[in-house]
Amino acid sequence: DVNNRGRANAALAMWLMGEKSGFKVLKEMAHSEDALYACSGLYGIGEIFTSRNVQIVSSLKKDPVKFYQQNKGDFDEARQICEKLLFHEHPLVERNALKALEKIGSALSEPILIKKLNQVQDISIKAMVLEALEDLMEPSDWLQLRRGTEC
């Protein structure tokens, strides 16, 4: 599909039906030079990790734990793609990468999110980074970080 949103939604639907190729399409889209394709790919990657969609995939698998263990490499790669695109020059790609990282919710992203927080000037992006970090950090550490950030 040439429509970026349609392609991302179709790829996400494929993943939710158990087709690993859907995830591959989303990762390829996230790497696209076309900012709209990259945004849609990042959106789809983030949606894979929402609790609702994890439940859907898990309900279709005989052994969901084994399924997630077998696909851990793909999930790590998706997180790394999002971390890289967190510093993209296009603001929509940057924001979608940040939202996807928030949905992925991996503590492995904490250092890069803190780096982003320290580098970014845009107040709305700072607020989004703090929101993404809130569930990854100890509450007292997060509050201290928030107090030290001008938002």
CSV table of N, CA, C and O in Angstrom, one decimal, residues 50-141:
chain,number,residue,atom,x,y,z
A,50,THR,N,1.2,-2.0,23.3
A,50,THR,CA,0.1,-1.6,24.2
A,50,THR,C,-0.4,-2.9,24.9
A,50,THR,O,-0.4,-4.0,24.3
A,51,SER,N,-0.9,-2.8,26.1
A,51,SER,CA,-1.4,-3.9,26.9
A,51,SER,C,-2.5,-4.6,26.1
A,51,SER,O,-2.6,-5.9,26.1
A,52,ARG,N,-3.4,-3.9,25.5
A,52,ARG,CA,-4.5,-4.5,24.7
A,52,ARG,C,-4.0,-5.4,23.6
A,52,ARG,O,-4.4,-6.5,23.4
A,53,ASN,N,-3.0,-4.9,22.9
A,53,ASN,CA,-2.4,-5.7,21.7
A,53,ASN,C,-1.6,-6.8,22.2
A,53,ASN,O,-1.6,-7.9,21.5
A,54,VAL,N,-0.9,-6.7,23.3
A,54,VAL,CA,-0.1,-7.8,23.9
A,54,VAL,C,-1.1,-8.9,24.2
A,54,VAL,O,-0.9,-10.1,24.0
A,55,GLN,N,-2.3,-8.5,24.8
A,55,GLN,CA,-3.3,-9.5,25.2
A,55,GLN,C,-3.8,-10.2,24.0
A,55,GLN,O,-4.1,-11.4,24.0
A,56,ILE,N,-4.1,-9.5,22.9
A,56,ILE,CA,-4.6,-10.1,21.7
A,56,ILE,C,-3.6,-11.1,21.1
A,56,ILE,O,-4.0,-12.3,20.8
A,57,VAL,N,-2.4,-10.8,21.0
A,57,VAL,CA,-1.4,-11.7,20.5
A,57,VAL,C,-1.2,-12.9,21.4
A,57,VAL,O,-1.2,-14.1,21.0
A,58,SER,N,-1.2,-12.6,22.7
A,58,SER,CA,-1.0,-13.7,23.7
A,58,SER,C,-2.2,-14.7,23.6
A,58,SER,O,-2.0,-15.9,23.8
A,59,SER,N,-3.4,-14.2,23.4
A,59,SER,CA,-4.6,-15.1,23.3
A,59,SER,C,-4.6,-16.0,22.1
A,59,SER,O,-5.2,-17.0,22.1
A,60,LEU,N,-3.8,-15.6,21.1
A,60,LEU,CA,-3.7,-16.4,19.9
A,60,LEU,C,-2.6,-17.5,19.9
A,60,LEU,O,-2.6,-18.3,19.0
A,61,LYS,N,-1.8,-17.4,20.9
A,61,LYS,CA,-0.6,-18.3,21.0
A,61,LYS,C,-0.8,-19.4,22.0
A,61,LYS,O,-1.3,-19.1,23.1
A,62,LYS,N,-0.4,-20.6,21.7
A,62,LYS,CA,-0.5,-21.7,22.6
A,62,LYS,C,0.4,-21.4,23.8
A,62,LYS,O,0.0,-21.7,24.9
A,63,ASP,N,1.6,-20.9,23.5
A,63,ASP,CA,2.5,-20.6,24.6
A,63,ASP,C,3.0,-19.2,24.4
A,63,ASP,O,4.1,-19.0,23.8
A,64,PRO,N,2.3,-18.2,25.0
A,64,PRO,CA,2.7,-16.8,24.7
A,64,PRO,C,4.1,-16.4,25.3
A,64,PRO,O,4.8,-15.6,24.7
A,65,VAL,N,4.5,-17.0,26.4
A,65,VAL,CA,5.8,-16.7,26.9
A,65,VAL,C,6.9,-17.2,26.0
A,65,VAL,O,7.8,-16.4,25.7
A,66,LYS,N,6.7,-18.4,25.4
A,66,LYS,CA,7.7,-18.8,24.4
A,66,LYS,C,7.7,-17.9,23.2
A,66,LYS,O,8.8,-17.6,22.7
A,67,PHE,N,6.5,-17.5,22.8
A,67,PHE,CA,6.4,-16.6,21.6
A,67,PHE,C,7.2,-15.3,21.8
A,67,PHE,O,8.0,-14.9,21.0
A,68,TYR,N,7.0,-14.7,23.0
A,68,TYR,CA,7.7,-13.5,23.3
A,68,TYR,C,9.2,-13.7,23.5
A,68,TYR,O,10.1,-12.9,23.1
A,69,GLN,N,9.6,-14.8,24.0
A,69,GLN,CA,11.0,-15.1,24.2
A,69,GLN,C,11.7,-15.3,22.8
A,69,GLN,O,12.8,-14.9,22.6
A,70,GLN,N,11.0,-16.0,21.9
A,70,GLN,CA,11.5,-16.2,20.5
A,70,GLN,C,11.6,-14.9,19.8
A,70,GLN,O,12.5,-14.8,18.9
A,71,ASN,N,10.8,-14.0,20.1
A,71,ASN,CA,10.8,-12.7,19.3
A,71,ASN,C,11.6,-11.6,20.1
A,71,ASN,O,11.5,-10.4,19.6
A,72,LYS,N,12.3,-11.9,21.2
A,72,LYS,CA,12.9,-10.9,22.0
A,72,LYS,C,13.9,-10.1,21.1
A,72,LYS,O,14.0,-8.9,21.3
A,73,GLY,N,14.6,-10.7,20.2
A,73,GLY,CA,15.6,-10.0,19.3
A,73,GLY,C,14.9,-8.9,18.5
A,73,GLY,O,15.4,-7.8,18.3
A,74,ASP,N,13.7,-9.3,18.0
A,74,ASP,CA,12.9,-8.3,17.2
A,74,ASP,C,12.5,-7.1,18.1
A,74,ASP,O,12.5,-6.0,17.7
A,75,PHE,N,12.1,-7.4,19.3
A,75,PHE,CA,11.7,-6.4,20.2
A,75,PHE,C,12.8,-5.5,20.6
A,75,PHE,O,12.7,-4.2,20.7
A,76,ASP,N,14.0,-6.1,20.8
A,76,ASP,CA,15.2,-5.3,21.1
A,76,ASP,C,15.5,-4.4,19.9
A,76,ASP,O,15.9,-3.2,20.1
A,77,GLU,N,15.4,-4.9,18.8
A,77,GLU,CA,15.7,-4.2,17.5
A,77,GLU,C,14.7,-3.0,17.4
A,77,GLU,O,15.1,-1.9,17.1
A,78,ALA,N,13.5,-3.2,17.7
A,78,ALA,CA,12.5,-2.2,17.6
A,78,ALA,C,12.8,-1.1,18.6
A,78,ALA,O,12.7,0.1,18.2
A,79,ARG,N,13.2,-1.4,19.8
A,79,ARG,CA,13.5,-0.4,20.8
A,79,ARG,C,14.7,0.4,20.3
A,79,ARG,O,14.8,1.6,20.4
A,80,GLN,N,15.7,-0.3,19.7
A,80,GLN,CA,16.9,0.4,19.3
A,80,GLN,C,16.6,1.3,18.1
A,80,GLN,O,17.2,2.4,18.0
A,81,ILE,N,15.7,0.9,17.2
A,81,ILE,CA,15.3,1.8,16.1
A,81,ILE,C,14.6,3.1,16.7
A,81,ILE,O,15.0,4.2,16.3
A,82,CYS,N,13.8,2.9,17.7
A,82,CYS,CA,13.1,4.1,18.3
A,82,CYS,C,14.1,5.0,19.0
A,82,CYS,O,14.0,6.2,18.9
A,83,GLU,N,15.1,4.4,19.7
A,83,GLU,CA,16.1,5.2,20.3
A,83,GLU,C,16.9,6.0,19.4
A,83,GLU,O,17.2,7.1,19.6
A,84,LYS,N,17.3,5.4,18.2
A,84,LYS,CA,18.0,6.1,17.2
A,84,LYS,C,17.2,7.2,16.6
A,84,LYS,O,17.7,8.4,16.5
A,85,LEU,N,15.9,7.0,16.4
A,85,LEU,CA,15.1,8.0,15.8
A,85,LEU,C,14.6,9.1,16.8
A,85,LEU,O,14.0,10.1,16.4
A,86,LEU,N,14.9,8.9,18.0
A,86,LEU,CA,14.6,9.9,19.0
A,86,LEU,C,15.3,11.2,18.8
A,86,LEU,O,14.9,12.2,19.2
A,87,PHE,N,16.4,11.1,18.0
A,87,PHE,CA,17.2,12.3,17.7
A,87,PHE,C,17.1,12.7,16.2
A,87,PHE,O,17.9,13.4,15.7
A,88,HIS,N,16.0,12.3,15.6
A,88,HIS,CA,15.7,12.6,14.2
A,88,HIS,C,15.5,14.1,14.0
A,88,HIS,O,14.9,14.7,14.9
A,89,GLU,N,15.9,14.6,12.8
A,89,GLU,CA,15.7,16.0,12.6
A,89,GLU,C,14.2,16.4,12.3
A,89,GLU,O,13.9,17.6,12.5
A,90,HIS,N,13.4,15.5,11.9
A,90,HIS,CA,12.0,15.8,11.6
A,90,HIS,C,11.2,15.7,13.0
A,90,HIS,O,11.3,14.6,13.6
A,91,PRO,N,10.5,16.7,13.4
A,91,PRO,CA,9.9,16.7,14.7
A,91,PRO,C,8.8,15.7,14.9
A,91,PRO,O,8.6,15.1,16.0
A,92,LEU,N,8.1,15.3,13.8
A,92,LEU,CA,7.1,14.2,13.9
A,92,LEU,C,7.7,12.9,14.1
A,92,LEU,O,7.2,12.0,14.9
A,93,VAL,N,8.8,12.6,13.4
A,93,VAL,CA,9.5,11.4,13.6
A,93,VAL,C,10.1,11.3,15.0
A,93,VAL,O,9.9,10.3,15.7
A,94,GLU,N,10.7,12.4,15.5
A,94,GLU,CA,11.2,12.5,16.9
A,94,GLU,C,10.1,12.2,17.9
A,94,GLU,O,10.2,11.3,18.8
A,95,ARG,N,8.9,12.8,17.7
A,95,ARG,CA,7.8,12.6,18.7
A,95,ARG,C,7.3,11.1,18.6
A,95,ARG,O,6.9,10.6,19.6
A,96,ASN,N,7.1,10.6,17.4
A,96,ASN,CA,6.6,9.2,17.3
A,96,ASN,C,7.6,8.2,17.9
A,96,ASN,O,7.2,7.2,18.5
A,97,ALA,N,8.9,8.5,17.7
A,97,ALA,CA,9.9,7.6,18.3
A,97,ALA,C,9.8,7.6,19.9
A,97,ALA,O,9.8,6.6,20.5
A,98,LEU,N,9.6,8.8,20.4
A,98,LEU,CA,9.4,9.0,21.8
A,98,LEU,C,8.1,8.3,22.3
A,98,LEU,O,8.2,7.6,23.3
A,99,LYS,N,7.0,8.5,21.6
A,99,LYS,CA,5.8,7.8,22.0
A,99,LYS,C,5.9,6.3,22.0
A,99,LYS,O,5.4,5.6,22.8
A,100,ALA,N,6.6,5.8,20.9
A,100,ALA,CA,6.8,4.3,20.8
A,100,ALA,C,7.7,3.8,22.0
A,100,ALA,O,7.4,2.8,22.6
A,101,LEU,N,8.7,4.6,22.3
A,101,LEU,CA,9.6,4.1,23.5
A,101,LEU,C,8.7,4.1,24.8
A,101,LEU,O,8.9,3.2,25.6
A,102,GLU,N,7.9,5.1,24.9
A,102,GLU,CA,7.0,5.1,26.1
A,102,GLU,C,6.1,3.9,26.1
A,102,GLU,O,6.0,3.2,27.2
A,103,LYS,N,5.6,3.5,25.0
A,103,LYS,CA,4.7,2.3,25.0
A,103,LYS,C,5.5,1.0,25.2
A,103,LYS,O,5.1,0.1,25.8
A,104,ILE,N,6.7,1.0,24.6
A,104,ILE,CA,7.6,-0.2,24.8
A,104,ILE,C,7.9,-0.4,26.3
A,104,ILE,O,7.9,-1.5,26.8
A,105,GLY,N,8.2,0.7,26.9
A,105,GLY,CA,8.4,0.7,28.4
A,105,GLY,C,9.6,-0.1,28.9
A,105,GLY,O,9.5,-0.7,29.9
A,106,SER,N,10.7,-0.1,28.1
A,106,SER,CA,11.9,-0.8,28.5
A,106,SER,C,12.8,0.1,29.4
A,106,SER,O,13.2,1.2,29.0
A,107,ALA,N,13.2,-0.5,30.5
A,107,ALA,CA,14.2,0.2,31.4
A,107,ALA,C,15.5,0.5,30.6
A,107,ALA,O,16.3,1.4,31.0
A,108,LEU,N,15.8,-0.3,29.6
A,108,LEU,CA,17.0,-0.1,28.8
A,108,LEU,C,17.1,1.2,28.1
A,108,LEU,O,18.1,1.7,27.7
A,109,SER,N,15.9,1.8,27.9
A,109,SER,CA,15.8,3.1,27.3
A,109,SER,C,16.0,4.3,28.2
A,109,SER,O,16.2,5.4,27.8
A,110,GLU,N,16.1,4.0,29.5
A,110,GLU,CA,16.2,5.1,30.5
A,110,GLU,C,17.4,6.0,30.2
A,110,GLU,O,17.3,7.3,30.1
A,111,PRO,N,18.6,5.5,30.0
A,111,PRO,CA,19.8,6.4,29.7
A,111,PRO,C,19.6,7.3,28.5
A,111,PRO,O,20.0,8.5,28.5
A,112,ILE,N,19.1,6.8,27.4
A,112,ILE,CA,19.0,7.6,26.2
A,112,ILE,C,17.9,8.6,26.4
A,112,ILE,O,17.9,9.7,25.8
A,113,LEU,N,16.8,8.3,27.1
A,113,LEU,CA,15.8,9.2,27.4
A,113,LEU,C,16.3,10.4,28.3
A,113,LEU,O,16.0,11.5,28.0
A,114,ILE,N,17.1,10.1,29.2
A,114,ILE,CA,17.7,11.1,30.0
A,114,ILE,C,18.7,12.0,29.2
A,114,ILE,O,18.7,13.2,29.3
A,115,LYS,N,19.4,11.4,28.3
A,115,LYS,CA,20.3,12.1,27.4
A,115,LYS,C,19.4,13.1,26.6
A,115,LYS,O,19.7,14.3,26.4
A,116,LYS,N,18.3,12.6,26.0
A,116,LYS,CA,17.4,13.4,25.2
A,116,LYS,C,16.8,14.6,26.1
A,116,LYS,O,16.8,15.7,25.6
A,117,LEU,N,16.5,14.3,27.3
A,117,LEU,CA,15.9,15.3,28.2
A,117,LEU,C,16.9,16.4,28.4
A,117,LEU,O,16.6,17.6,28.4
A,118,ASN,N,18.2,16.0,28.6
A,118,ASN,CA,19.3,17.0,28.8
A,118,ASN,C,19.6,17.8,27.6
A,118,ASN,O,20.2,18.9,27.7
A,119,GLN,N,19.3,17.3,26.4
A,119,GLN,CA,19.7,18.0,25.2
A,119,GLN,C,18.6,18.9,24.5
A,119,GLN,O,18.9,19.8,23.9
A,120,VAL,N,17.4,18.5,24.8
A,120,VAL,CA,16.2,19.1,24.1
A,120,VAL,C,15.9,20.5,24.7
A,120,VAL,O,16.0,20.6,25.9
A,121,GLN,N,15.5,21.4,23.8
A,121,GLN,CA,15.1,22.7,24.3
A,121,GLN,C,13.6,22.9,24.3
A,121,GLN,O,13.1,23.7,25.1
A,122,ASP,N,12.9,22.2,23.4
A,122,ASP,CA,11.5,22.3,23.3
A,122,ASP,C,10.8,21.8,24.6
A,122,ASP,O,10.9,20.6,25.0
A,123,ILE,N,10.0,22.7,25.2
A,123,ILE,CA,9.3,22.3,26.4
A,123,ILE,C,8.3,21.2,26.3
A,123,ILE,O,8.2,20.3,27.2
A,124,SER,N,7.6,21.1,25.1
A,124,SER,CA,6.7,20.0,25.0
A,124,SER,C,7.4,18.7,24.8
A,124,SER,O,6.9,17.7,25.3
A,125,ILE,N,8.5,18.7,24.2
A,125,ILE,CA,9.3,17.4,24.1
A,125,ILE,C,9.9,17.0,25.4
A,125,ILE,O,9.8,15.8,25.8
A,126,LYS,N,10.3,18.0,26.2
A,126,LYS,CA,10.8,17.7,27.6
A,126,LYS,C,9.7,17.0,28.4
A,126,LYS,O,9.9,16.1,29.1
A,127,ALA,N,8.5,17.6,28.3
A,127,ALA,CA,7.4,17.0,29.0
A,127,ALA,C,7.1,15.6,28.6
A,127,ALA,O,6.8,14.7,29.4
A,128,MET,N,7.2,15.3,27.2
A,128,MET,CA,6.9,14.0,26.7
A,128,MET,C,8.0,13.0,27.2
A,128,MET,O,7.7,11.9,27.6
A,129,VAL,N,9.3,13.5,27.3
A,129,VAL,CA,10.4,12.6,27.8
A,129,VAL,C,10.1,12.3,29.2
A,129,VAL,O,10.3,11.1,29.7
A,130,LEU,N,9.8,13.3,30.0
A,130,LEU,CA,9.5,13.0,31.4
A,130,LEU,C,8.3,12.0,31.6
A,130,LEU,O,8.4,11.2,32.5
A,131,GLU,N,7.3,12.2,30.8
A,131,GLU,CA,6.2,11.2,30.8
A,131,GLU,C,6.7,9.8,30.5
A,131,GLU,O,6.3,8.8,31.2
A,132,ALA,N,7.5,9.7,29.5
A,132,ALA,CA,8.1,8.3,29.2
A,132,ALA,C,8.9,7.8,30.3
A,132,ALA,O,8.9,6.6,30.5
A,133,LEU,N,9.7,8.6,31.0
A,133,LEU,CA,10.5,8.2,32.0
A,133,LEU,C,9.8,7.8,33.3
A,133,LEU,O,10.3,7.0,34.2
A,134,GLU,N,8.6,8.4,33.5
A,134,GLU,CA,7.9,8.2,34.8
A,134,GLU,C,7.7,6.7,35.1
A,134,GLU,O,7.8,6.4,36.3
A,135,ASP,N,7.3,5.9,34.2
A,135,ASP,CA,7.1,4.5,34.5
A,135,ASP,C,8.4,3.7,34.5
A,135,ASP,O,8.3,2.5,35.0
A,136,LEU,N,9.5,4.2,34.1
A,136,LEU,CA,10.7,3.5,34.1
A,136,LEU,C,11.6,3.7,35.3
A,136,LEU,O,12.5,2.9,35.6
A,137,MET,N,11.3,4.8,36.0
A,137,MET,CA,12.2,5.2,37.1
A,137,MET,C,11.5,5.0,38.5
A,137,MET,O,10.3,5.0,38.6
A,138,GLU,N,12.3,4.9,39.5
A,138,GLU,CA,11.8,4.9,40.9
A,138,GLU,C,11.1,6.3,41.1
A,138,GLU,O,11.6,7.3,40.6
A,139,PRO,N,10.0,6.3,41.7
A,139,PRO,CA,9.2,7.6,41.9
A,139,PRO,C,10.1,8.7,42.5
A,139,PRO,O,10.0,9.9,42.0
A,140,SER,N,10.9,8.4,43.4
A,140,SER,CA,11.7,9.5,44.1
A,140,SER,C,12.7,10.0,43.1
A,140,SER,O,13.0,11.2,43.0
A,141,ASP,N,13.3,9.1,42.3
A,141,ASP,CA,14.3,9.6,41.3
A,141,ASP,C,13.6,10.4,40.2
A,141,ASP,O,14.2,11.4,39.7
